[in-house]
Structure formats: structure tokens, C-alpha cells
mmCIF file of C-alpha atoms in Angstrom:
data_model
loop_
_atom_site.group_PDB
_atom_site.id
_atom_site.type_symbol
_atom_site.label_atom_id
_atom_site.label_comp_id
_atom_site.label_asym_id
_atom_site.label_seq_id
_atom_site.Cartn_x
_atom_site.Cartn_y
_atom_site.Cartn_z
ATOM 1 C CA MET A 1 -1.840 -35.019 0.975
ATOM 2 C CA ALA A 2 1.784 -35.978 1.374
ATOM 3 C CA LYS A 3 4.245 -34.696 -1.224
ATOM 4 C CA TRP A 4 6.150 -36.003 -3.612
ATOM 5 C CA ARG A 5 10.101 -35.545 -2.323
ATOM 6 C CA SER A 6 12.557 -33.541 -4.822
ATOM 7 C CA PRO A 7 13.653 -34.691 -7.914
ATOM 8 C CA PHE A 8 17.189 -32.990 -6.750
ATOM 9 C CA LYS A 9 18.793 -34.720 -4.595
ATOM 10 C CA ALA A 10 20.768 -31.945 -2.441
ATOM 11 C CA SER A 11 19.415 -28.444 -1.686
ATOM 12 C CA SER A 12 18.038 -25.997 -4.408
ATOM 13 C CA ARG A 13 16.870 -22.814 -5.477
ATOM 14 C CA GLN A 14 13.920 -21.236 -6.736
ATOM 15 C CA THR A 15 14.852 -18.579 -9.839
ATOM 16 C CA THR A 16 10.959 -18.385 -11.452
ATOM 17 C CA ALA A 17 7.563 -18.429 -9.970
ATOM 18 C CA PHE A 18 5.000 -20.680 -10.908
ATOM 19 C CA LYS A 19 2.593 -17.747 -12.667
ATOM 20 C CA LYS A 20 5.243 -15.126 -13.208
ATOM 21 C CA LYS A 21 3.792 -12.649 -15.701
ATOM 22 C CA GLY A 22 6.820 -12.477 -18.818
ATOM 23 C CA SER A 23 7.229 -13.034 -22.268
ATOM 24 C CA TRP A 24 6.046 -16.415 -22.246
ATOM 25 C CA ALA A 25 3.803 -17.433 -25.000
ATOM 26 C CA ALA A 26 0.784 -18.148 -22.182
ATOM 27 C CA GLY A 27 1.572 -14.392 -20.374
ATOM 28 C CA TYR A 28 3.319 -16.368 -17.426
ATOM 29 C CA HIS A 29 5.305 -19.148 -16.281
ATOM 30 C CA THR A 30 3.445 -22.255 -16.733
ATOM 31 C CA GLY A 31 6.218 -24.128 -14.009
ATOM 32 C CA VAL A 32 8.764 -23.294 -11.510
ATOM 33 C CA ASP A 33 12.455 -22.950 -12.456
ATOM 34 C CA ARG A 34 14.641 -24.198 -9.768
ATOM 35 C CA VAL A 35 18.330 -24.058 -9.550
ATOM 36 C CA CYS A 36 20.564 -26.853 -7.962
ATOM 37 C CA ASP A 37 24.586 -25.975 -7.523
ATOM 38 C CA SER A 38 25.897 -28.895 -5.785
ATOM 39 C CA ASN A 39 24.438 -31.415 -7.354
ATOM 40 C CA THR A 40 22.707 -32.148 -11.293
ATOM 41 C CA ALA A 41 21.080 -35.375 -10.696
ATOM 42 C CA LEU A 42 16.754 -35.825 -11.540
ATOM 43 C CA VAL A 43 15.092 -38.502 -9.792
ATOM 44 C CA SER A 44 11.517 -38.789 -10.523
ATOM 45 C CA PRO A 45 9.317 -37.181 -7.822
ATOM 46 C CA THR A 46 6.769 -40.486 -7.194
ATOM 47 C CA SER A 47 5.892 -43.188 -8.688
ATOM 48 C CA ALA A 48 5.641 -43.131 -12.061
ATOM 49 C CA THR A 49 4.744 -43.910 -15.857
ATOM 50 C CA VAL A 50 6.905 -42.491 -18.599
ATOM 51 C CA ILE A 51 4.843 -41.771 -21.310
ATOM 52 C CA THR A 52 6.701 -39.049 -23.493
ATOM 53 C CA ASN A 53 10.275 -38.545 -23.855
ATOM 54 C CA ALA A 54 11.580 -36.314 -26.690
ATOM 55 C CA TYR A 55 13.111 -33.492 -27.276
ATOM 56 C CA ASP A 56 11.442 -30.008 -28.608
ATOM 57 C CA ASN A 57 13.209 -26.553 -29.201
ATOM 58 C CA SER A 58 11.717 -24.749 -26.560
ATOM 59 C CA TYR A 59 11.478 -27.624 -23.266
ATOM 60 C CA GLY A 60 15.237 -28.947 -24.825
ATOM 61 C CA ASN A 61 15.084 -32.884 -23.531
ATOM 62 C CA TYR A 62 12.695 -33.293 -21.756
ATOM 63 C CA VAL A 63 10.194 -36.166 -19.472
ATOM 64 C CA VAL A 64 6.505 -36.357 -19.009
ATOM 65 C CA LEU A 65 5.789 -39.084 -15.946
ATOM 66 C CA LYS A 66 2.439 -40.090 -15.198
ATOM 67 C CA THR A 67 1.344 -40.688 -11.662
ATOM 68 C CA ALA A 68 -0.727 -43.144 -10.202
ATOM 69 C CA ASP A 69 -3.648 -40.615 -9.195
ATOM 70 C CA ASN A 70 -3.182 -39.530 -12.330
ATOM 71 C CA LYS A 71 -1.885 -35.445 -12.548
ATOM 72 C CA VAL A 72 1.216 -35.579 -15.603
ATOM 73 C CA ILE A 73 4.938 -34.080 -14.648
ATOM 74 C CA LEU A 74 6.906 -32.349 -16.557
ATOM 75 C CA MET A 75 10.918 -32.044 -16.165
ATOM 76 C CA ALA A 76 12.376 -29.724 -18.745
ATOM 77 C CA HIS A 77 16.072 -28.466 -20.331
ATOM 78 C CA MET A 78 17.616 -31.815 -18.907
ATOM 79 C CA GLN A 79 21.764 -31.664 -20.705
ATOM 80 C CA SER A 80 21.106 -34.597 -22.536
ATOM 81 C CA LYS A 81 17.821 -37.963 -23.576
ATOM 82 C CA SER A 82 16.777 -39.380 -20.100
ATOM 83 C CA ALA A 83 17.931 -43.313 -20.990
ATOM 84 C CA LEU A 84 13.892 -44.433 -19.697
ATOM 85 C CA LYS A 85 11.732 -45.645 -22.237
ATOM 86 C CA VAL A 86 7.873 -45.051 -22.873
ATOM 87 C CA GLY A 87 6.523 -47.316 -20.889
ATOM 88 C CA ALA A 88 8.833 -48.019 -18.012
ATOM 89 C CA LYS A 89 7.034 -47.768 -14.524
ATOM 90 C CA ILE A 90 9.445 -45.490 -12.383
ATOM 91 C CA ASN A 91 9.731 -45.251 -8.346
ATOM 92 C CA ALA A 92 10.157 -41.532 -6.471
ATOM 93 C CA GLY A 93 14.202 -41.673 -6.525
ATOM 94 C CA ASP A 94 15.182 -43.097 -9.146
ATOM 95 C CA PHE A 95 17.678 -41.300 -11.898
ATOM 96 C CA ILE A 96 15.719 -39.881 -14.411
ATOM 97 C CA GLY A 97 18.658 -38.142 -15.722
ATOM 98 C CA TYR A 98 20.931 -34.207 -14.767
ATOM 99 C CA MET A 99 19.703 -31.026 -14.742
ATOM 100 C CA GLY A 100 21.089 -29.276 -17.800
ATOM 101 C CA SER A 101 20.782 -25.872 -20.598
ATOM 102 C CA THR A 102 19.316 -27.490 -23.551
ATOM 103 C CA GLY A 103 15.776 -26.160 -26.156
ATOM 104 C CA ASN A 104 15.072 -22.466 -25.070
ATOM 105 C CA SER A 105 17.100 -21.286 -21.378
ATOM 106 C CA THR A 106 19.086 -19.339 -20.779
ATOM 107 C CA GLY A 107 21.406 -21.428 -18.457
ATOM 108 C CA PRO A 108 20.992 -24.804 -16.648
ATOM 109 C CA HIS A 109 18.689 -25.151 -14.365
ATOM 110 C CA LEU A 110 15.303 -27.571 -14.179
ATOM 111 C CA HIS A 111 12.255 -26.274 -15.426
ATOM 112 C CA ILE A 112 9.098 -28.484 -13.894
ATOM 113 C CA GLU A 113 5.074 -28.760 -14.775
ATOM 114 C CA VAL A 114 1.972 -30.740 -12.749
ATOM 115 C CA GLU A 115 -1.082 -30.626 -14.668
ATOM 116 C CA ASN A 116 -4.110 -32.859 -13.151
ATOM 117 C CA SER A 117 -4.043 -34.894 -16.684
ATOM 118 C CA THR A 118 -3.383 -38.088 -17.625
ATOM 119 C CA SER A 119 -2.170 -37.016 -20.826
ATOM 120 C CA TRP A 120 0.442 -33.533 -21.145
ATOM 121 C CA ALA A 121 -0.967 -30.223 -22.393
ATOM 122 C CA TYR A 122 1.353 -26.852 -23.099
ATOM 123 C CA ASN A 123 -0.280 -24.576 -20.421
ATOM 124 C CA LYS A 124 -3.763 -26.844 -19.560
ATOM 125 C CA ASN A 125 -4.421 -28.390 -15.896
ATOM 126 C CA LEU A 126 -1.919 -26.062 -13.859
ATOM 127 C CA LEU A 127 -1.390 -26.559 -11.040
ATOM 128 C CA ASP A 128 1.205 -25.233 -8.769
ATOM 129 C CA PRO A 129 4.649 -27.544 -8.136
ATOM 130 C CA ASP A 130 5.398 -26.433 -4.650
ATOM 131 C CA ASP A 131 1.236 -27.382 -4.140
ATOM 132 C CA TYR A 132 2.461 -31.374 -5.098
ATOM 133 C CA ILE A 133 6.354 -31.276 -4.077
ATOM 134 C CA ASN A 134 8.885 -30.888 -0.980
ATOM 135 C CA TRP A 135 11.966 -29.210 -1.751
ATOM 136 C CA ASN A 136 13.257 -30.031 1.152
ATOM 137 C CA SER A 137 12.833 -34.098 1.396
ATOM 138 C CA PHE A 138 15.012 -35.887 -0.816
ATOM 139 C CA SER A 139 13.916 -39.708 1.062
ATOM 140 C CA ASN A 140 12.116 -41.900 -1.021
ATOM 141 C CA SER A 141 8.392 -42.818 1.004
ATOM 142 C CA SER A 142 8.796 -46.731 -0.247
ATOM 143 C CA SER A 143 11.882 -47.142 1.429
ATOM 144 C CA ASN A 144 11.998 -48.386 5.815
ATOM 145 C CA ASN A 145 14.722 -47.907 5.813
ATOM 146 C CA LYS A 146 15.427 -51.211 7.266
ATOM 147 C CA TYR A 147 17.137 -54.628 6.239
ATOM 148 C CA VAL A 148 15.370 -57.462 5.287
ATOM 149 C CA SER A 149 15.436 -60.075 7.130
ATOM 150 C CA ALA A 150 15.718 -62.934 4.918
ATOM 151 C CA VAL A 151 14.222 -65.991 4.747
ATOM 152 C CA LYS A 152 15.601 -69.694 4.602
ATOM 153 C CA TRP A 153 14.921 -70.759 0.704
ATOM 154 C CA LYS A 154 15.024 -74.559 -0.333
ATOM 155 C CA ASN A 155 15.990 -76.442 -3.175
ATOM 156 C CA GLY A 156 13.546 -78.934 -4.460
ATOM 157 C CA SER A 157 14.913 -82.286 -6.786
ATOM 158 C CA THR A 158 16.803 -80.520 -9.151
ATOM 159 C CA LYS A 159 19.679 -78.021 -10.087
ATOM 160 C CA GLU A 160 18.695 -74.291 -9.650
ATOM 161 C CA THR A 161 19.201 -71.643 -12.618
ATOM 162 C CA VAL A 162 19.816 -67.892 -11.552
ATOM 163 C CA TYR A 163 19.609 -65.506 -13.005
ATOM 164 C CA THR A 164 21.004 -61.898 -12.408
ATOM 165 C CA GLN A 165 17.706 -60.521 -14.339
ATOM 166 C CA SER A 166 14.274 -59.892 -12.554
ATOM 167 C CA ASN A 167 12.384 -61.219 -15.992
ATOM 168 C CA LEU A 168 15.478 -64.511 -15.424
ATOM 169 C CA ALA A 169 16.930 -63.546 -17.665
ATOM 170 C CA ASP A 170 20.887 -63.741 -18.009
ATOM 171 C CA LYS A 171 22.246 -66.627 -16.115
ATOM 172 C CA ILE A 172 24.750 -66.467 -13.627
ATOM 173 C CA GLY A 173 24.985 -69.914 -11.573
ATOM 174 C CA THR A 174 23.125 -72.752 -10.788
ATOM 175 C CA ILE A 175 22.348 -73.992 -7.598
ATOM 176 C CA ASN A 176 22.160 -77.782 -6.340
ATOM 177 C CA VAL A 177 20.266 -80.188 -5.244
ATOM 178 C CA LYS A 178 18.580 -79.233 -2.175
ATOM 179 C CA GLU A 179 21.395 -76.625 -1.249
ATOM 180 C CA SER A 180 19.671 -74.306 1.451
ATOM 181 C CA ALA A 181 19.914 -70.182 0.826
ATOM 182 C CA ASP A 182 18.532 -66.538 2.388
ATOM 183 C CA CYS A 183 16.710 -65.783 0.044
ATOM 184 C CA TYR A 184 15.680 -61.549 0.459
ATOM 185 C CA GLY A 185 12.260 -61.244 -1.229
ATOM 186 C CA LYS A 186 10.593 -61.198 -4.941
ATOM 187 C CA LYS A 187 11.094 -58.798 -7.840
ATOM 188 C CA GLY A 188 9.167 -59.415 -11.243
ATOM 189 C CA SER A 189 8.809 -63.468 -11.451
ATOM 190 C CA GLY A 190 12.347 -63.660 -9.609
ATOM 191 C CA TYR A 191 13.092 -64.800 -5.920
ATOM 192 C CA ILE A 192 15.976 -63.233 -3.773
ATOM 193 C CA VAL A 193 18.278 -65.542 -2.667
ATOM 194 C CA VAL A 194 21.805 -65.379 -1.559
ATOM 195 C CA TYR A 195 24.041 -68.601 -1.381
ATOM 196 C CA ASP A 196 27.134 -69.903 -0.854
ATOM 197 C CA LEU A 197 29.923 -69.437 -3.621
ATOM 198 C CA ASP A 198 31.251 -73.274 -3.534
ATOM 199 C CA GLY A 199 34.191 -73.944 -2.162
ATOM 200 C CA THR A 200 34.693 -70.739 -0.505
ATOM 201 C CA SER A 201 33.341 -68.811 2.648
ATOM 202 C CA LYS A 202 32.035 -66.169 0.158
ATOM 203 C CA HIS A 203 28.217 -65.634 -1.417
ATOM 204 C CA LYS A 204 26.962 -65.033 -5.206
ATOM 205 C CA ALA A 205 23.492 -63.182 -5.958
ATOM 206 C CA GLY A 206 21.207 -63.636 -8.147
ATOM 207 C CA PHE A 207 17.368 -64.233 -8.721
ATOM 208 C CA VAL A 208 15.833 -67.931 -9.659
ATOM 209 C CA LYS A 209 12.781 -69.214 -10.696
ATOM 210 C CA TYR A 210 11.732 -71.268 -7.573
ATOM 211 C CA ASP A 211 10.269 -70.318 -4.536
ATOM 212 C CA GLY A 212 11.880 -72.985 -2.476
ATOM 213 C CA GLY A 213 9.067 -73.294 0.081
ATOM 214 C CA VAL A 214 8.323 -69.798 0.920
ATOM 215 C CA SER A 215 5.431 -68.801 1.632
ATOM 216 C CA SER A 216 5.811 -65.537 2.458
ATOM 217 C CA VAL A 217 8.177 -62.736 0.918
ATOM 218 C CA LYS A 218 10.549 -59.597 3.344
ATOM 219 C CA SER A 219 9.939 -56.143 1.392
ATOM 220 C CA GLY A 220 11.423 -53.142 2.799
ATOM 221 C CA GLY A 221 15.593 -52.468 2.800
ATOM 222 C CA LYS A 222 17.154 -48.957 3.387
ATOM 223 C CA THR A 223 18.338 -46.373 1.410
ATOM 224 C CA TYR A 224 21.017 -46.329 -0.871
ATOM 225 C CA GLU A 225 22.326 -43.604 -3.295
ATOM 226 C CA ASN A 226 25.589 -44.018 -4.538
ATOM 227 C CA GLY A 227 28.814 -41.141 -5.349
ATOM 228 C CA SER A 228 29.841 -38.862 -7.687
ATOM 229 C CA THR A 229 31.717 -42.333 -9.767
ATOM 230 C CA LYS A 230 29.779 -45.560 -11.555
ATOM 231 C CA GLU A 231 30.547 -48.639 -8.457
ATOM 232 C CA THR A 232 30.728 -51.475 -9.842
ATOM 233 C CA VAL A 233 28.190 -54.304 -8.586
ATOM 234 C CA TYR A 234 29.334 -57.964 -8.466
ATOM 235 C CA ALA A 235 26.959 -61.558 -8.198
ATOM 236 C CA ASP A 236 29.340 -62.377 -5.714
ATOM 237 C CA THR A 237 31.525 -60.967 -2.563
ATOM 238 C CA LYS A 238 33.999 -62.315 -3.734
ATOM 239 C CA LYS A 239 34.213 -60.521 -6.869
ATOM 240 C CA ALA A 240 35.067 -62.733 -9.391
ATOM 241 C CA ASP A 241 31.909 -61.669 -11.470
ATOM 242 C CA VAL A 242 30.705 -57.682 -12.489
ATOM 243 C CA ILE A 243 26.705 -58.052 -13.610
ATOM 244 C CA GLY A 244 27.323 -53.853 -13.469
ATOM 245 C CA SER A 245 27.672 -50.482 -12.208
ATOM 246 C CA LEU A 246 25.010 -47.452 -10.535
ATOM 247 C CA ASP A 247 25.061 -44.439 -12.081
ATOM 248 C CA PRO A 248 26.953 -41.896 -10.312
ATOM 249 C CA TYR A 249 24.073 -40.472 -7.921
ATOM 250 C CA GLU A 250 21.681 -43.753 -8.282
ATOM 251 C CA THR A 251 19.432 -44.408 -5.410
ATOM 252 C CA CYS A 252 18.432 -48.013 -4.929
ATOM 253 C CA THR A 253 18.096 -50.271 -2.081
ATOM 254 C CA CYS A 254 19.808 -52.245 0.446
ATOM 255 C CA LEU A 255 18.731 -55.896 1.675
ATOM 256 C CA ALA A 256 21.831 -56.629 3.397
ATOM 257 C CA LYS A 257 25.184 -56.519 4.319
ATOM 258 C CA ILE A 258 26.612 -59.285 4.457
ATOM 259 C CA ASP A 259 31.001 -60.677 3.931
ATOM 260 C CA GLY A 260 31.797 -56.539 4.377
ATOM 261 C CA MET A 261 29.762 -55.674 0.974
ATOM 262 C CA TYR A 262 26.500 -54.016 0.691
ATOM 263 C CA LEU A 263 23.603 -56.283 -1.412
ATOM 264 C CA VAL A 264 21.334 -53.876 -3.500
ATOM 265 C CA LEU A 265 18.574 -54.463 -5.462
ATOM 266 C CA TYR A 266 18.239 -51.887 -8.730
ATOM 267 C CA LYS A 267 16.790 -50.783 -12.581
ATOM 268 C CA ILE A 268 17.872 -51.306 -15.146
ATOM 269 C CA ASN A 269 18.160 -48.436 -17.149
ATOM 270 C CA GLY A 270 15.054 -48.039 -19.526
ATOM 271 C CA THR A 271 13.621 -50.707 -18.622
ATOM 272 C CA SER A 272 11.431 -52.584 -15.829
ATOM 273 C CA ASN A 273 13.215 -55.313 -15.313
ATOM 274 C CA TYR A 274 15.763 -55.277 -12.365
ATOM 275 C CA LYS A 275 19.038 -56.707 -10.897
ATOM 276 C CA VAL A 276 20.811 -57.331 -7.511
ATOM 277 C CA GLY A 277 24.298 -57.694 -6.542
ATOM 278 C CA PHE A 278 27.428 -56.614 -4.312
ATOM 279 C CA VAL A 279 29.219 -53.336 -4.282
ATOM 280 C CA SER A 280 31.746 -52.352 -1.977
ATOM 281 C CA TYR A 281 30.326 -48.539 -1.730
ATOM 282 C CA SER A 282 27.524 -48.009 0.841
ATOM 283 C CA GLY A 283 26.028 -45.148 0.025
ATOM 284 C CA GLY A 284 25.262 -44.094 2.739
ATOM 285 C CA VAL A 285 24.199 -47.017 4.456
ATOM 286 C CA ASN A 286 24.982 -47.743 8.077
#
């Protein structure tokens, strides 16, 4: 069985083992406690659906994730409530929140539980998290770590609206009749295109509804990891239109390097939708 990646973005150390006997309500520890000293960001260990995002006096701020193979993962004591919405589908490496000390806790740490079930219940169907998580793995299996090879996209006989979001919301521009562009794949309802910014040598990116003659879409991209500050995302390499930002330590996919900037595809917090745009910071991408 291939193990999940670490929910941390850096090395961590165990402070309390699974099933250690003690004064807990179950008479033993129902999960694993770990601490990361250099990076407090927490991410999803695997692709999953958010089924709980709540607070209680014991677990503090916590989320419960349901995996495709009918396991549930509880991540507790987070610094603040996660921005993820119940029902959101997330990928390995997607941002969850920050390690904290909320609820019944004596210091900042992550308490994580794994259960063999489709829903979480206290002290039921427990599994040892160490059997499922590789604490030394910080990569996302969905990435093949290569830039996407763009395919040619060509507009038809009418102007095509360009949107910032994969659900074709938030108009950012238009592509002219018969104009060509590069297509870097498809996400949700939209084809990802990069086209010439009129009157300049720069480029603009977004999502379009029309397939532009593209018969098959590309996938892949390099794993991009933001640094310790927010990173501005622009619609264009001229840096004229700001469309959003990446959170500190957020991980996403870098599709290409264009005009000295990095084309990134990232999930909008708390939704199943994506944005695409350009950032200046390399995010560890070569």
C-alpha cells in the first residue's frame, strides 16, 4: 500500500504515540501527536472530501476528511477554523490550516486520527496513522513534476470571453475572432488558455468555454510551494490585473514559465473551483 504524504510541509517529530495508555477518555491515545518546529502549515495527506469542519472543547478547531477508499482522517487543535467548506473536494497537499493549541491541549501540535469508516466517531474503527502516513514525504503524487506541453487553441467566428475561475465566473478579458492561443489543459468547465496581451509582447491567462479545436487536453505540471508571505497572482505577465493571492506555504501546480513569470493553477479556498494566473516567485520550481 502506498502511504499518504505528510500533513506537514517540513520534518516533524512524534510527541505521543498511537494507543499509548493514559488518562484519556478511551484509556489510551486514539491517534498520533506530532510537532513541526519550522513550518506550522497543515495540508491534506491525500485526495479527500471535507465532511466536518468544526470546533469542540476536546479537539479544538478540527476537520474530518473522507478518502476515496473509505478511510476518514481527523486533524485537530488547529490555530483557527479552516477556510474549507464541508463537501469540498481537495487534493493531496491542499492547505488545511495551521498547527495550534485549541481545545484540550497543553501546547501547539497536530493530533491526527485515522479510522476505517466513511464517517468519524470517537474511538471507533481506529487505525494507526503511522501505517498510512509517510512522515518524510512532502510531495503530492498527482504531480509528474514536468511543465505542461501546450497545444494550439484557435477561436471561432465570435469573440470568446475569458474568465479567472474554472467555473467560468469573473470575466477578465476576451479573445478576438480567429485569434490563436496556447491551451494548457482543462479544469472544471474551462479550458486554460494563454494568449497575447494586445499591443504588448506580454501574455494573459484565463479560462474559456470554447474548446478551440483542442481534441485532447494535457495534464501534469510541477509542484509549486509558496514561501512565508502571501504571493500576488496576476492575470497577465505585465502585472496589470491582480486576480488573487497564494497563502503562505500554499502548494499548487505550476503549468509553465512564460515571460520570466510562473503560470500557476490553484484552488480557491473553501470551494472546488480553481484560478490560473502568473506569479513572480519561483516556488521551488526550476
